[in-house]
Coordinates of C-alpha atoms and ligand atoms in Angstrom, one line a residue:
M108 CA -106.0 348.3 152.2
S109 CA -105.1 347.6 148.8
S110 CA -102.4 344.8 148.0
K111 CA -100.1 346.9 147.0
E112 CA -100.5 348.9 150.3
E113 CA -100.5 345.0 151.9
A114 CA -97.4 343.5 150.0
R115 CA -95.8 346.7 150.6
R116 CA -96.3 346.2 154.3
L117 CA -95.9 343.1 154.5
S118 CA -93.1 342.3 151.9
R119 CA -90.2 341.1 152.7
A120 CA -87.4 344.6 153.0
Q121 CA -89.9 346.8 151.5
L122 CA -89.1 346.5 148.0
P123 CA -88.7 349.0 145.9
D124 CA -90.9 350.3 142.9
G125 CA -90.7 349.4 139.9
L126 CA -88.8 346.2 140.1
R127 CA -88.8 344.2 137.2
P128 CA -90.5 340.6 136.9
E129 CA -87.4 338.9 136.8
T130 CA -86.8 339.7 140.1
L131 CA -90.0 339.6 141.6
A132 CA -90.3 336.6 141.0
V133 CA -87.1 335.4 143.0
R134 CA -87.7 338.8 145.8
M135 CA -92.1 338.9 146.2
A136 CA -92.7 337.5 149.6
L137 CA -94.2 338.2 153.2
A138 CA -91.4 339.6 155.4
P139 CA -89.0 336.6 156.4
S140 CA -89.5 335.5 160.0
Q141 CA -87.9 336.2 163.7
H142 CA -84.9 333.8 162.7
G143 CA -84.0 335.7 159.2
E144 CA -84.2 333.3 156.5
N145 CA -82.8 333.3 153.0
S146 CA -85.5 331.0 152.1
E147 CA -89.3 331.7 152.6
A148 CA -90.4 329.3 155.2
L149 CA -92.4 326.7 154.8
F150 CA -95.3 327.2 157.1
L151 CA -97.2 323.7 158.3
T152 CA -99.7 324.9 160.3
S153 CA -103.2 324.3 160.7
A154 CA -104.8 327.1 162.8
Y155 CA -102.7 330.4 164.5
V156 CA -102.4 331.1 168.1
Q157 CA -103.6 334.2 168.8
P158 CA -102.7 337.5 171.8
D159 CA -106.0 337.9 173.3
A160 CA -109.2 336.9 172.8
E161 CA -110.2 340.6 171.7
T162 CA -107.7 340.1 168.7
S163 CA -109.2 336.8 167.6
A164 CA -112.4 338.1 166.9
Q165 CA -111.1 340.9 164.9
R166 CA -109.3 338.5 162.9
F167 CA -111.6 336.4 162.2
A168 CA -114.0 339.0 161.9
A169 CA -111.8 341.4 159.3
S170 CA -110.7 337.7 157.4
E171 CA -106.9 339.3 157.8
D172 CA -103.5 338.0 158.8
F173 CA -103.6 334.7 160.2
T174 CA -106.6 332.7 161.7
Y175 CA -106.8 328.8 159.9
S176 CA -105.3 327.1 157.2
R177 CA -107.9 326.7 155.2
T178 CA -108.5 330.9 155.4
S179 CA -105.4 331.4 154.4
N180 CA -101.7 330.5 155.3
P181 CA -98.4 333.0 155.6
T182 CA -96.2 330.3 152.9
V183 CA -100.0 330.3 151.2
R184 CA -100.1 334.2 151.2
S185 CA -96.5 334.7 150.3
L186 CA -97.1 332.3 146.8
E187 CA -100.3 334.5 146.4
L188 CA -98.3 338.2 146.2
R189 CA -95.1 336.9 144.1
L190 CA -98.0 335.3 140.8
A191 CA -99.8 338.9 141.8
A192 CA -96.5 341.0 141.2
M193 CA -95.7 338.2 138.1
E194 CA -98.9 338.5 136.5
G195 CA -99.4 342.6 136.5
T196 CA -102.9 342.6 139.0
E197 CA -103.4 344.0 142.1
A198 CA -104.4 340.7 143.9
A199 CA -104.0 336.7 143.7
I200 CA -105.5 333.3 145.2
A201 CA -103.9 330.5 145.3
T202 CA -106.3 326.9 145.1
S203 CA -105.4 323.1 144.7
T204 CA -104.7 322.4 141.7
G205 CA -105.8 324.5 137.9
M206 CA -109.1 323.1 137.9
S207 CA -110.4 324.5 141.5
A208 CA -109.7 327.9 140.5
I209 CA -111.9 328.0 137.4
L210 CA -114.1 326.4 140.1
L211 CA -113.5 328.8 142.0
L212 CA -114.5 331.0 139.3
C213 CA -117.7 329.5 138.6
M214 CA -118.9 329.6 142.3
G215 CA -117.9 333.6 142.4
L216 CA -119.1 334.4 139.7
L217 CA -122.0 332.3 138.4
K218 CA -125.9 331.1 139.5
A219 CA -128.3 329.5 137.3
G220 CA -129.1 331.6 134.3
D221 CA -125.9 333.0 133.6
H222 CA -124.2 331.9 130.3
V223 CA -120.6 331.8 129.5
V224 CA -118.9 332.2 126.0
C225 CA -115.9 330.2 125.9
S226 CA -113.6 329.0 123.6
R227 CA -113.9 325.2 122.5
S228 CA -110.1 324.4 122.4
V229 CA -109.7 325.1 126.0
F230 CA -108.8 322.1 128.0
G231 CA -110.8 318.8 128.0
S232 CA -111.8 319.4 132.2
T233 CA -112.4 323.1 131.8
I234 CA -115.2 322.2 129.1
N235 CA -116.5 318.9 131.2
L236 CA -116.8 321.7 134.2
F237 CA -118.7 324.1 131.7
A238 CA -120.9 322.5 130.2
K239 CA -121.9 318.6 132.7
E240 CA -120.4 320.1 136.6
F241 CA -122.4 324.0 135.4
G242 CA -124.9 323.7 133.5
K243 CA -126.5 321.1 136.3
F244 CA -127.5 324.4 138.1
G245 CA -127.9 326.3 135.2
V246 CA -125.2 327.6 134.2
E247 CA -125.1 327.7 129.9
T248 CA -121.9 327.6 127.7
S249 CA -121.4 328.7 124.4
F250 CA -118.7 327.4 122.9
V251 CA -116.8 328.7 120.0
S252 CA -113.8 329.4 117.5
Q253 CA -110.8 329.8 119.4
T254 CA -109.9 332.1 116.9
D255 CA -113.1 333.6 114.6
L256 CA -114.1 336.6 116.8
Q257 CA -117.1 337.0 114.8
E258 CA -118.3 333.7 116.4
W259 CA -118.1 334.6 120.2
R260 CA -119.7 338.2 119.1
E261 CA -122.9 336.5 117.8
A262 CA -122.5 334.4 121.2
I263 CA -123.1 337.2 123.2
R264 CA -126.7 336.9 125.3
P265 CA -127.8 339.6 127.9
T266 CA -127.0 337.0 130.2
T267 CA -123.3 336.4 129.6
R268 CA -121.2 337.0 131.9
I269 CA -117.4 335.6 131.1
F270 CA -115.8 335.2 128.1
F271 CA -113.2 331.8 128.7
A272 CA -109.9 331.7 126.8
E273 CA -106.8 330.0 126.9
T274 CA -103.7 330.9 124.7
P275 CA -102.2 329.4 123.3
T276 CA -104.4 325.7 123.2
N277 CA -103.5 322.2 123.7
P278 CA -102.3 320.5 121.6
L279 CA -103.5 323.1 118.4
T280 CA -100.8 325.7 119.9
E281 CA -104.0 327.8 118.4
I282 CA -103.8 332.1 119.6
C283 CA -106.4 334.2 120.6
D284 CA -106.4 337.8 120.7
I285 CA -107.1 338.7 123.9
R286 CA -106.8 342.5 123.8
A287 CA -109.8 342.1 121.1
L288 CA -111.4 339.7 123.1
A289 CA -111.3 341.7 126.6
D290 CA -113.3 344.8 124.3
M291 CA -115.4 342.6 122.9
A292 CA -116.2 341.8 126.9
H293 CA -116.5 344.7 128.3
E294 CA -118.3 345.9 126.0
S295 CA -121.9 343.2 126.4
G296 CA -120.5 344.2 130.3
A297 CA -119.0 340.9 130.4
L298 CA -114.9 339.4 132.6
L299 CA -112.5 338.2 130.3
V300 CA -111.2 335.4 131.8
V301 CA -107.4 333.9 130.4
D302 CA -105.7 331.0 131.3
N303 CA -102.1 331.8 131.2
T304 CA -101.0 328.1 131.9
Y305 CA -99.0 327.7 128.8
S306 CA -96.9 330.8 128.6
T307 CA -97.1 332.4 132.1
P308 CA -96.0 335.6 133.0
A309 CA -93.2 335.3 132.0
L310 CA -93.8 335.3 128.5
Q311 CA -97.3 336.8 128.9
Q312 CA -99.2 339.0 131.4
P313 CA -102.8 339.3 130.0
A314 CA -104.0 341.5 132.4
K315 CA -101.8 344.0 130.6
L316 CA -103.6 343.2 127.4
G317 CA -107.5 344.1 129.1
A318 CA -108.0 340.4 130.9
D319 CA -109.7 340.8 133.9
L320 CA -108.7 337.8 136.0
V321 CA -106.2 335.1 134.7
M322 CA -106.6 331.7 135.8
H323 CA -103.2 329.1 136.4
S324 CA -102.5 325.9 136.7
A325 CA -99.3 325.8 138.7
T326 CA -98.9 322.8 138.0
K327 CA -97.2 322.9 135.1
Y328 CA -94.4 325.8 134.5
M329 CA -95.0 327.3 137.3
D330 CA -93.5 323.7 139.7
G331 CA -91.8 323.1 136.4
Q332 CA -90.4 320.3 137.6
G333 CA -94.0 317.9 137.8
R334 CA -94.1 317.7 141.8
V335 CA -97.0 319.5 143.1
M336 CA -100.3 320.6 142.4
A337 CA -100.9 323.6 142.4
G338 CA -104.0 326.5 141.0
A339 CA -104.3 330.3 141.2
L340 CA -106.4 333.8 140.1
C341 CA -104.8 336.7 139.6
G342 CA -107.2 339.8 139.5
P343 CA -108.2 343.2 141.1
S344 CA -108.6 343.3 144.6
H345 CA -112.0 343.5 144.9
L346 CA -112.9 340.5 143.3
I347 CA -110.2 338.8 144.3
K348 CA -110.7 339.4 148.4
D349 CA -114.4 340.4 148.1
V350 CA -116.2 338.0 146.1
F351 CA -113.1 334.9 145.5
G352 CA -112.1 334.8 148.8
P353 CA -115.3 334.3 150.7
V354 CA -116.1 331.4 148.3
L355 CA -112.5 329.0 149.0
R356 CA -113.0 330.2 152.7
T357 CA -116.0 328.2 153.1
V358 CA -115.8 325.6 149.9
G359 CA -112.0 324.9 150.6
M360 CA -110.4 324.9 147.1
T361 CA -107.6 326.0 150.0
L362 CA -104.0 324.6 147.9
A363 CA -101.1 323.0 150.9
P364 CA -98.3 325.3 152.1
F365 CA -95.9 322.6 151.1
N366 CA -96.7 322.9 147.6
A367 CA -97.1 326.7 147.8
W368 CA -93.8 326.9 148.5
V369 CA -92.6 324.4 145.7
I370 CA -94.6 326.6 143.0
L371 CA -92.8 329.7 144.7
K372 CA -89.5 328.5 144.9
G373 CA -90.3 326.7 141.3
L374 CA -91.1 330.4 140.4
E375 CA -88.1 331.7 141.2
T376 CA -86.4 330.0 137.6
L377 CA -89.3 330.2 135.8
S378 CA -88.4 332.8 133.5
L379 CA -85.5 331.2 132.3
R380 CA -86.5 327.8 132.1
M381 CA -89.5 329.2 129.4
K382 CA -87.2 330.9 128.2
A383 CA -84.6 328.2 127.4
Q384 CA -87.6 325.6 126.5
S385 CA -89.4 327.9 124.0
E386 CA -86.1 327.7 122.1
Q387 CA -85.5 324.0 122.4
A388 CA -89.5 323.5 121.3
L389 CA -88.5 325.9 118.5
A390 CA -85.4 324.2 117.3
V391 CA -87.0 320.5 117.6
A392 CA -90.0 321.9 115.8
R393 CA -87.2 323.1 112.5
W394 CA -86.9 319.9 113.2
L395 CA -90.2 317.6 112.3
E396 CA -90.9 320.1 109.7
A397 CA -88.2 318.6 107.7
R398 CA -89.1 315.6 108.8
P399 CA -90.9 313.1 105.4
E400 CA -93.0 311.2 107.6
V401 CA -94.7 314.2 109.7
A402 CA -97.8 316.2 107.3
R403 CA -97.8 319.4 110.4
V404 CA -95.8 321.1 112.7
Y405 CA -98.2 323.4 115.2
C406 CA -96.0 325.4 116.7
P407 CA -96.1 329.5 117.1
S408 CA -92.8 330.1 116.8
L409 CA -93.0 328.7 113.5
P410 CA -93.5 331.3 110.5
S411 CA -95.9 328.8 108.8
H412 CA -98.4 328.9 112.3
P413 CA -101.1 330.9 111.1
Q414 CA -100.5 333.4 113.7
H415 CA -97.4 333.8 114.4
E416 CA -97.4 337.1 114.8
L417 CA -100.0 337.3 117.1
A418 CA -98.4 334.7 119.2
M419 CA -94.9 336.7 118.6
R420 CA -96.1 340.3 119.5
Q421 CA -98.8 338.9 122.9
Q422 CA -96.0 336.0 123.6
S423 CA -93.1 338.8 124.3
G424 CA -91.6 337.5 121.4
Q425 CA -91.5 332.8 122.2
G426 CA -93.4 330.5 121.3
G427 CA -94.3 329.1 124.2
A428 CA -91.9 324.9 124.8
V429 CA -95.9 323.2 123.5
L430 CA -96.0 321.5 119.8
S431 CA -97.7 318.7 118.4
F432 CA -97.4 317.2 115.0
E433 CA -99.5 315.0 112.6
L434 CA -98.3 311.8 111.0
R435 CA -99.3 310.9 107.5
A436 CA -101.8 307.7 107.5
P437 CA -104.0 307.0 105.4
T438 CA -107.0 306.6 107.8
P439 CA -107.3 307.2 111.2
E440 CA -106.5 303.3 112.8
A441 CA -103.0 303.8 110.7
A442 CA -102.5 306.9 112.0
R443 CA -103.6 306.0 115.8
A444 CA -100.9 302.8 114.8
A445 CA -97.9 305.4 113.9
A446 CA -98.7 307.8 117.0
F447 CA -98.2 304.7 119.1
H448 CA -95.1 303.2 117.6
V449 CA -93.5 307.0 117.7
I450 CA -94.8 307.6 121.7
D451 CA -93.6 303.7 122.0
S452 CA -90.1 304.1 120.2
T453 CA -89.0 307.1 122.7
R454 CA -85.8 306.1 125.5
V455 CA -85.3 309.5 127.6
L456 CA -89.3 311.2 126.8
S457 CA -91.6 310.3 129.4
I458 CA -94.3 308.9 127.9
A459 CA -96.8 310.9 130.9
T460 CA -100.0 313.8 130.1
N461 CA -98.4 316.7 132.0
L462 CA -96.5 319.9 130.6
G463 CA -94.1 321.8 132.4
D464 CA -92.0 319.6 133.2
T465 CA -87.6 319.6 132.3
K466 CA -88.4 316.3 131.7
S467 CA -89.4 316.5 127.9
I468 CA -92.8 314.6 128.0
I469 CA -94.6 312.8 124.4
T470 CA -98.6 312.7 124.3
H471 CA -100.9 310.8 122.4
P472 CA -103.8 313.3 122.8
A473 CA -106.6 311.8 121.3
T474 CA -106.2 308.7 124.4
T475 CA -105.4 310.3 127.0
S476 CA -105.9 314.4 127.4
H477 CA -109.1 314.0 125.2
G478 CA -109.6 311.3 125.9
R479 CA -113.3 311.9 127.6
L480 CA -114.3 314.1 124.3
S481 CA -117.0 312.7 122.8
E482 CA -115.5 311.8 119.1
A483 CA -117.6 315.3 117.7
Q484 CA -116.1 316.8 120.5
R485 CA -112.8 315.8 119.4
Q486 CA -112.5 316.3 116.2
A487 CA -114.8 320.0 117.4
A488 CA -111.3 320.6 118.2
G489 CA -109.3 318.8 115.9
I490 CA -107.8 316.0 117.4
S491 CA -106.6 313.6 115.4
Q492 CA -105.6 309.9 115.5
G493 CA -102.3 310.8 114.7
L494 CA -101.0 314.0 115.8
I495 CA -98.8 313.2 119.4
R496 CA -98.2 316.2 121.9
L497 CA -94.8 317.1 122.7
A498 CA -93.8 319.2 125.9
V499 CA -90.5 319.6 125.2
G500 CA -88.1 320.0 128.3
L501 CA -84.4 321.0 129.3
E502 CA -82.7 317.1 127.6
H503 CA -80.5 318.3 125.5
V504 CA -82.2 319.6 121.6
D505 CA -79.9 316.8 119.6
D506 CA -81.3 313.6 122.2
I507 CA -84.8 314.8 122.3
T508 CA -84.9 314.7 118.2
D509 CA -83.1 311.8 118.5
D510 CA -85.3 309.7 120.8
L511 CA -88.1 311.5 118.2
L512 CA -85.9 309.7 115.8
R513 CA -85.8 305.7 116.7
G514 CA -89.6 305.8 115.4
L515 CA -89.9 308.0 113.1
S516 CA -87.5 305.9 110.5
T517 CA -88.8 302.4 111.7
L518 CA -92.4 303.9 109.9
P519 CA -94.3 301.1 108.2
S520 CA -93.9 303.2 104.4
L521 CA -97.0 304.9 103.7
Ligands
LIG222 C1 -103.9 321.0 133.7 C2 -104.5 322.3 132.9 C3 -105.5 322.4 133.8 C4 -105.7 322.1 134.5 O1 -104.9 322.6 135.9 P1 -104.6 321.2 136.9 O2 -104.0 321.6 138.5 O3 -104.6 319.6 136.6 O4 -105.4 320.9 138.0 C5 -106.3 323.8 133.3 N1 -106.0 324.7 132.1 C6 -104.5 324.1 131.4 C7 -104.3 325.1 130.3 C8 -103.5 323.2 131.7 O5 -103.2 322.9 131.2

């Protein structure tokens, strides 16, 4: 049974075809229980009572329906149906975190001797997972430029199985051309995997641009209010059900039902939040660009962004809600002191290392998200000591800029 048929069989009130993403984000789920609840139920159960031994045997053999919650759970299943519908893929599989989604990807698709081509600007733990953890098992990864297609092409080997990209990147918001990478991956018999955490399907649907698999840290915008950890892979049934399903069942990077339920509710407002936070980020970025203390602002919706046009085309005309800016300073030490001063002068923004929250978050990437990289890796990724990342939330935009001004206006003059 294809996922579409399964969704039809299971989804509430037999939704009609052709519904738009905003509608699917609110409506797609398993059918309600016998009580007819309007909000999807939270099923906190590890096992499922079977009607008889024969049915039990069939369900265990086919891995269909519900047997044990490491394998599948109705609340998690509703989330998977909704995610697949929103990404426009046949199926989805939910995981305990974003990193465990990448672990599942690697365990499902790679073996010793295989090769991965990955942007060198991806999330720090993603670099470690490929280079260090899977390096131990004989998988080699070539890290290449986020934006130079020629580097991707030159890195291809006969053993290349996966192209892994993330767009826009954290914290410099570099964009890669998903369609061009998909074509190149397919010519060489590899799969393109896109980490869509930053844009979410509300802005960008990589599968429609040729990506084979879409990966998520649902911890970020999908939750949207910074509560729980979750991840997912979205893609064709033959990979999700036949390749990743059995690995997840065996290894157990399963998503907890409570966390699935929180994300399911978060998805209902995803598109509103993404648009609003993206517009606020552009307003803050414009304000920062006019500040004398700021050397450079990284935000895809600014016309000064080197890939502004590609970003607007690929991301539904929105830049996303993450921006970064670099402070003017004569030395790395002075830059770090200035960044710490601006961060420590805030009274509204949260000093934290997360994003995707309705609360705006300010971060010093060089000592947090990218703190475990070597200095050489950090420089290759372009993360300087004067760089500050801002994940813009839903506070009034003037309160956000006022909060930044506290530190910017009191920096020691150069
Ligand atoms: C946070 C993040 C991850 C890892 O997700 P977790 O849910 O924290 O495990 C992967 N990719 C990107 C782009 C992220 O921002």
